[in-house]
Amino acid sequence: MAVVKARQQDIDMLARLLRAEAETEGEMGMLLVGNVGINRVRANCSDFKGLRTIPQMINQPHAFEALQHGMFYQSARDRERRLAQRAVNGERNWPAKYSLWYFRPGSFENPGPCPPTWYNQPFVGRWKKHCFYEPTAEECENVYNTF
């Protein structure tokens, strides 16, 4: 059962984001990106107040670098659609279980270390080249109450 409302075109859009943001991180890396996106829709806090839909989350200004690159604009594939649906259905995995931010430090070929904070929120873990950050309870108690 979905934890956010999602039409088929929303699933396709999320699938395209997963691929464009994290294809090189494998299926788990793409699912973690989906976890962060769904958390942003559900949390209603910090930089993500008022986001209620997947398109709003994806199109939030400056939210995803992938929207500046051609891969996001390619057709969704079945593999990524299945991963997007799993995220929409509420599947959560560490380190993105409560994360609202992630990024890849350094260059593509030479990832750097994860800084201890990102947007003033603590580092919680790394998956391959991506670092994940979850808000403190003071910043966003609601993210911990959505599951």
Tab-separated table of C-alpha atoms in Angstrom:
chain	number	residue	atom	x	y	z
A	1	MET	CA	0.000	0.000	0.000
A	2	ALA	CA	1.362	3.407	-0.974
A	3	VAL	CA	2.505	5.827	1.747
A	4	VAL	CA	2.117	8.782	-0.651
A	5	LYS	CA	-0.367	9.222	-3.455
A	6	ALA	CA	1.250	8.373	-6.762
A	7	ARG	CA	-0.192	8.169	-10.238
A	8	GLN	CA	1.612	6.096	-12.871
A	9	GLN	CA	3.259	9.233	-14.280
A	10	ASP	CA	4.560	10.016	-10.759
A	11	ILE	CA	6.065	6.532	-10.490
A	12	ASP	CA	7.684	7.023	-13.909
A	13	MET	CA	9.032	10.418	-12.891
A	14	LEU	CA	10.479	9.028	-9.655
A	15	ALA	CA	11.952	6.084	-11.597
A	16	ARG	CA	13.708	8.505	-13.951
A	17	LEU	CA	15.095	10.395	-10.948
A	18	LEU	CA	16.415	7.207	-9.313
A	19	ARG	CA	18.267	6.253	-12.465
A	20	ALA	CA	19.656	9.731	-13.131
A	21	GLU	CA	20.784	10.293	-9.539
A	22	ALA	CA	22.162	6.878	-8.619
A	23	GLU	CA	22.334	4.315	-11.423
A	24	THR	CA	26.032	3.720	-10.688
A	25	GLU	CA	25.125	2.932	-7.054
A	26	GLY	CA	23.118	-0.144	-8.030
A	27	GLU	CA	19.565	-1.037	-7.089
A	28	MET	CA	20.044	-0.319	-3.386
A	29	GLY	CA	21.556	3.075	-4.145
A	30	MET	CA	18.616	3.962	-6.357
A	31	LEU	CA	16.150	2.745	-3.712
A	32	LEU	CA	17.896	4.928	-1.116
A	33	VAL	CA	17.392	7.968	-3.360
A	34	GLY	CA	13.723	7.014	-3.514
A	35	ASN	CA	13.622	6.760	0.289
A	36	VAL	CA	14.954	10.308	0.632
A	37	GLY	CA	12.438	11.611	-1.899
A	38	ILE	CA	9.467	9.975	-0.220
A	39	ASN	CA	10.712	11.226	3.169
A	40	ARG	CA	10.701	14.757	1.756
A	41	VAL	CA	7.090	14.406	0.633
A	42	ARG	CA	5.979	13.017	3.990
A	43	ALA	CA	8.047	15.021	6.494
A	44	ASN	CA	6.679	18.557	5.914
A	45	CYS	CA	9.604	20.238	7.658
A	46	SER	CA	12.854	22.099	7.059
A	47	ASP	CA	13.404	22.887	3.365
A	48	PHE	CA	10.544	20.563	2.436
A	49	LYS	CA	7.511	22.254	4.000
A	50	GLY	CA	4.500	22.166	1.748
A	51	LEU	CA	5.702	19.367	-0.531
A	52	ARG	CA	2.783	16.982	-1.004
A	53	THR	CA	3.477	15.211	-4.292
A	54	ILE	CA	6.298	13.465	-6.075
A	55	PRO	CA	6.383	16.072	-8.881
A	56	GLN	CA	6.589	18.895	-6.316
A	57	MET	CA	9.460	17.109	-4.561
A	58	ILE	CA	11.387	16.408	-7.775
A	59	ASN	CA	10.856	19.877	-9.230
A	60	GLN	CA	11.731	21.757	-6.064
A	61	PRO	CA	14.346	24.338	-7.115
A	62	HIS	CA	17.940	23.172	-6.600
A	63	ALA	CA	16.832	19.853	-5.097
A	64	PHE	CA	18.324	17.429	-7.616
A	65	GLU	CA	21.310	17.961	-9.857
A	66	ALA	CA	20.067	15.212	-12.173
A	67	LEU	CA	17.382	17.499	-13.595
A	68	GLN	CA	20.173	19.428	-15.304
A	69	HIS	CA	21.342	16.354	-17.219
A	70	GLY	CA	19.853	14.412	-20.107
A	71	MET	CA	19.510	11.064	-18.337
A	72	PHE	CA	16.566	12.307	-16.263
A	73	TYR	CA	14.668	13.071	-19.455
A	74	GLN	CA	14.982	9.553	-20.895
A	75	SER	CA	12.089	7.109	-20.615
A	76	ALA	CA	11.581	5.220	-17.371
A	77	ARG	CA	12.654	1.579	-17.393
A	78	ASP	CA	10.907	-1.337	-15.696
A	79	ARG	CA	13.725	-1.927	-13.176
A	80	GLU	CA	13.595	1.643	-11.918
A	81	ARG	CA	9.780	1.651	-11.942
A	82	ARG	CA	9.816	-1.356	-9.603
A	83	LEU	CA	12.277	0.431	-7.292
A	84	ALA	CA	10.203	3.623	-7.356
A	85	GLN	CA	7.068	1.644	-6.474
A	86	ARG	CA	8.894	0.007	-3.546
A	87	ALA	CA	9.837	3.463	-2.217
A	88	VAL	CA	6.271	4.737	-2.693
A	89	ASN	CA	5.010	1.647	-0.865
A	90	GLY	CA	7.080	2.655	2.169
A	91	GLU	CA	10.091	0.351	1.976
A	92	ARG	CA	12.877	2.034	3.952
A	93	ASN	CA	16.537	1.135	4.242
A	94	TRP	CA	19.489	2.431	6.227
A	95	PRO	CA	21.091	4.952	5.843
A	96	ALA	CA	18.139	6.678	4.161
A	97	LYS	CA	15.399	5.493	6.523
A	98	TYR	CA	14.888	8.996	7.973
A	99	SER	CA	17.256	10.959	5.733
A	100	LEU	CA	16.200	14.106	3.937
A	101	TRP	CA	19.555	14.821	2.273
A	102	TYR	CA	22.261	12.962	0.414
A	103	PHE	CA	25.138	13.934	-1.815
A	104	ARG	CA	28.265	12.576	-3.447
A	105	PRO	CA	31.426	14.364	-2.296
A	106	GLY	CA	34.473	14.698	-4.496
A	107	SER	CA	34.556	13.757	-8.148
A	108	PHE	CA	32.734	10.896	-9.827
A	109	GLU	CA	35.935	8.862	-10.125
A	110	ASN	CA	37.392	9.878	-6.776
A	111	PRO	CA	34.768	10.240	-4.050
A	112	GLY	CA	35.763	12.283	-1.058
A	113	PRO	CA	35.022	11.780	2.618
A	114	CYS	CA	31.587	12.525	3.999
A	115	PRO	CA	31.518	15.724	6.046
A	116	PRO	CA	30.064	15.347	9.552
A	117	THR	CA	27.110	17.601	8.677
A	118	TRP	CA	25.225	18.681	5.551
A	119	TYR	CA	22.736	21.551	5.721
A	120	ASN	CA	23.522	21.524	9.453
A	121	GLN	CA	22.194	17.975	9.805
A	122	PRO	CA	24.256	15.015	11.039
A	123	PHE	CA	25.824	12.365	8.838
A	124	VAL	CA	24.205	8.952	9.406
A	125	GLY	CA	25.869	6.698	6.865
A	126	ARG	CA	27.282	6.129	3.430
A	127	TRP	CA	26.214	3.916	0.553
A	128	LYS	CA	29.010	3.567	-1.970
A	129	LYS	CA	29.747	7.153	-3.086
A	130	HIS	CA	26.715	8.875	-1.498
A	131	CYS	CA	26.605	10.328	2.019
A	132	PHE	CA	23.249	10.460	3.842
A	133	TYR	CA	22.059	12.973	6.427
A	134	GLU	CA	18.975	12.894	8.589
A	135	PRO	CA	17.495	15.794	10.490
A	136	THR	CA	17.654	16.118	14.224
A	137	ALA	CA	14.396	15.730	16.111
A	138	GLU	CA	14.525	19.467	16.840
A	139	GLU	CA	14.730	20.240	13.112
A	140	CYS	CA	12.159	17.715	11.947
A	141	GLU	CA	10.466	15.553	14.529
A	142	ASN	CA	7.796	14.647	11.984
A	143	VAL	CA	10.161	12.567	9.820
A	144	TYR	CA	10.462	10.130	12.724
A	145	ASN	CA	6.664	9.896	13.099
A	146	THR	CA	5.805	8.983	9.526
A	147	PHE	CA	6.508	5.238	9.794
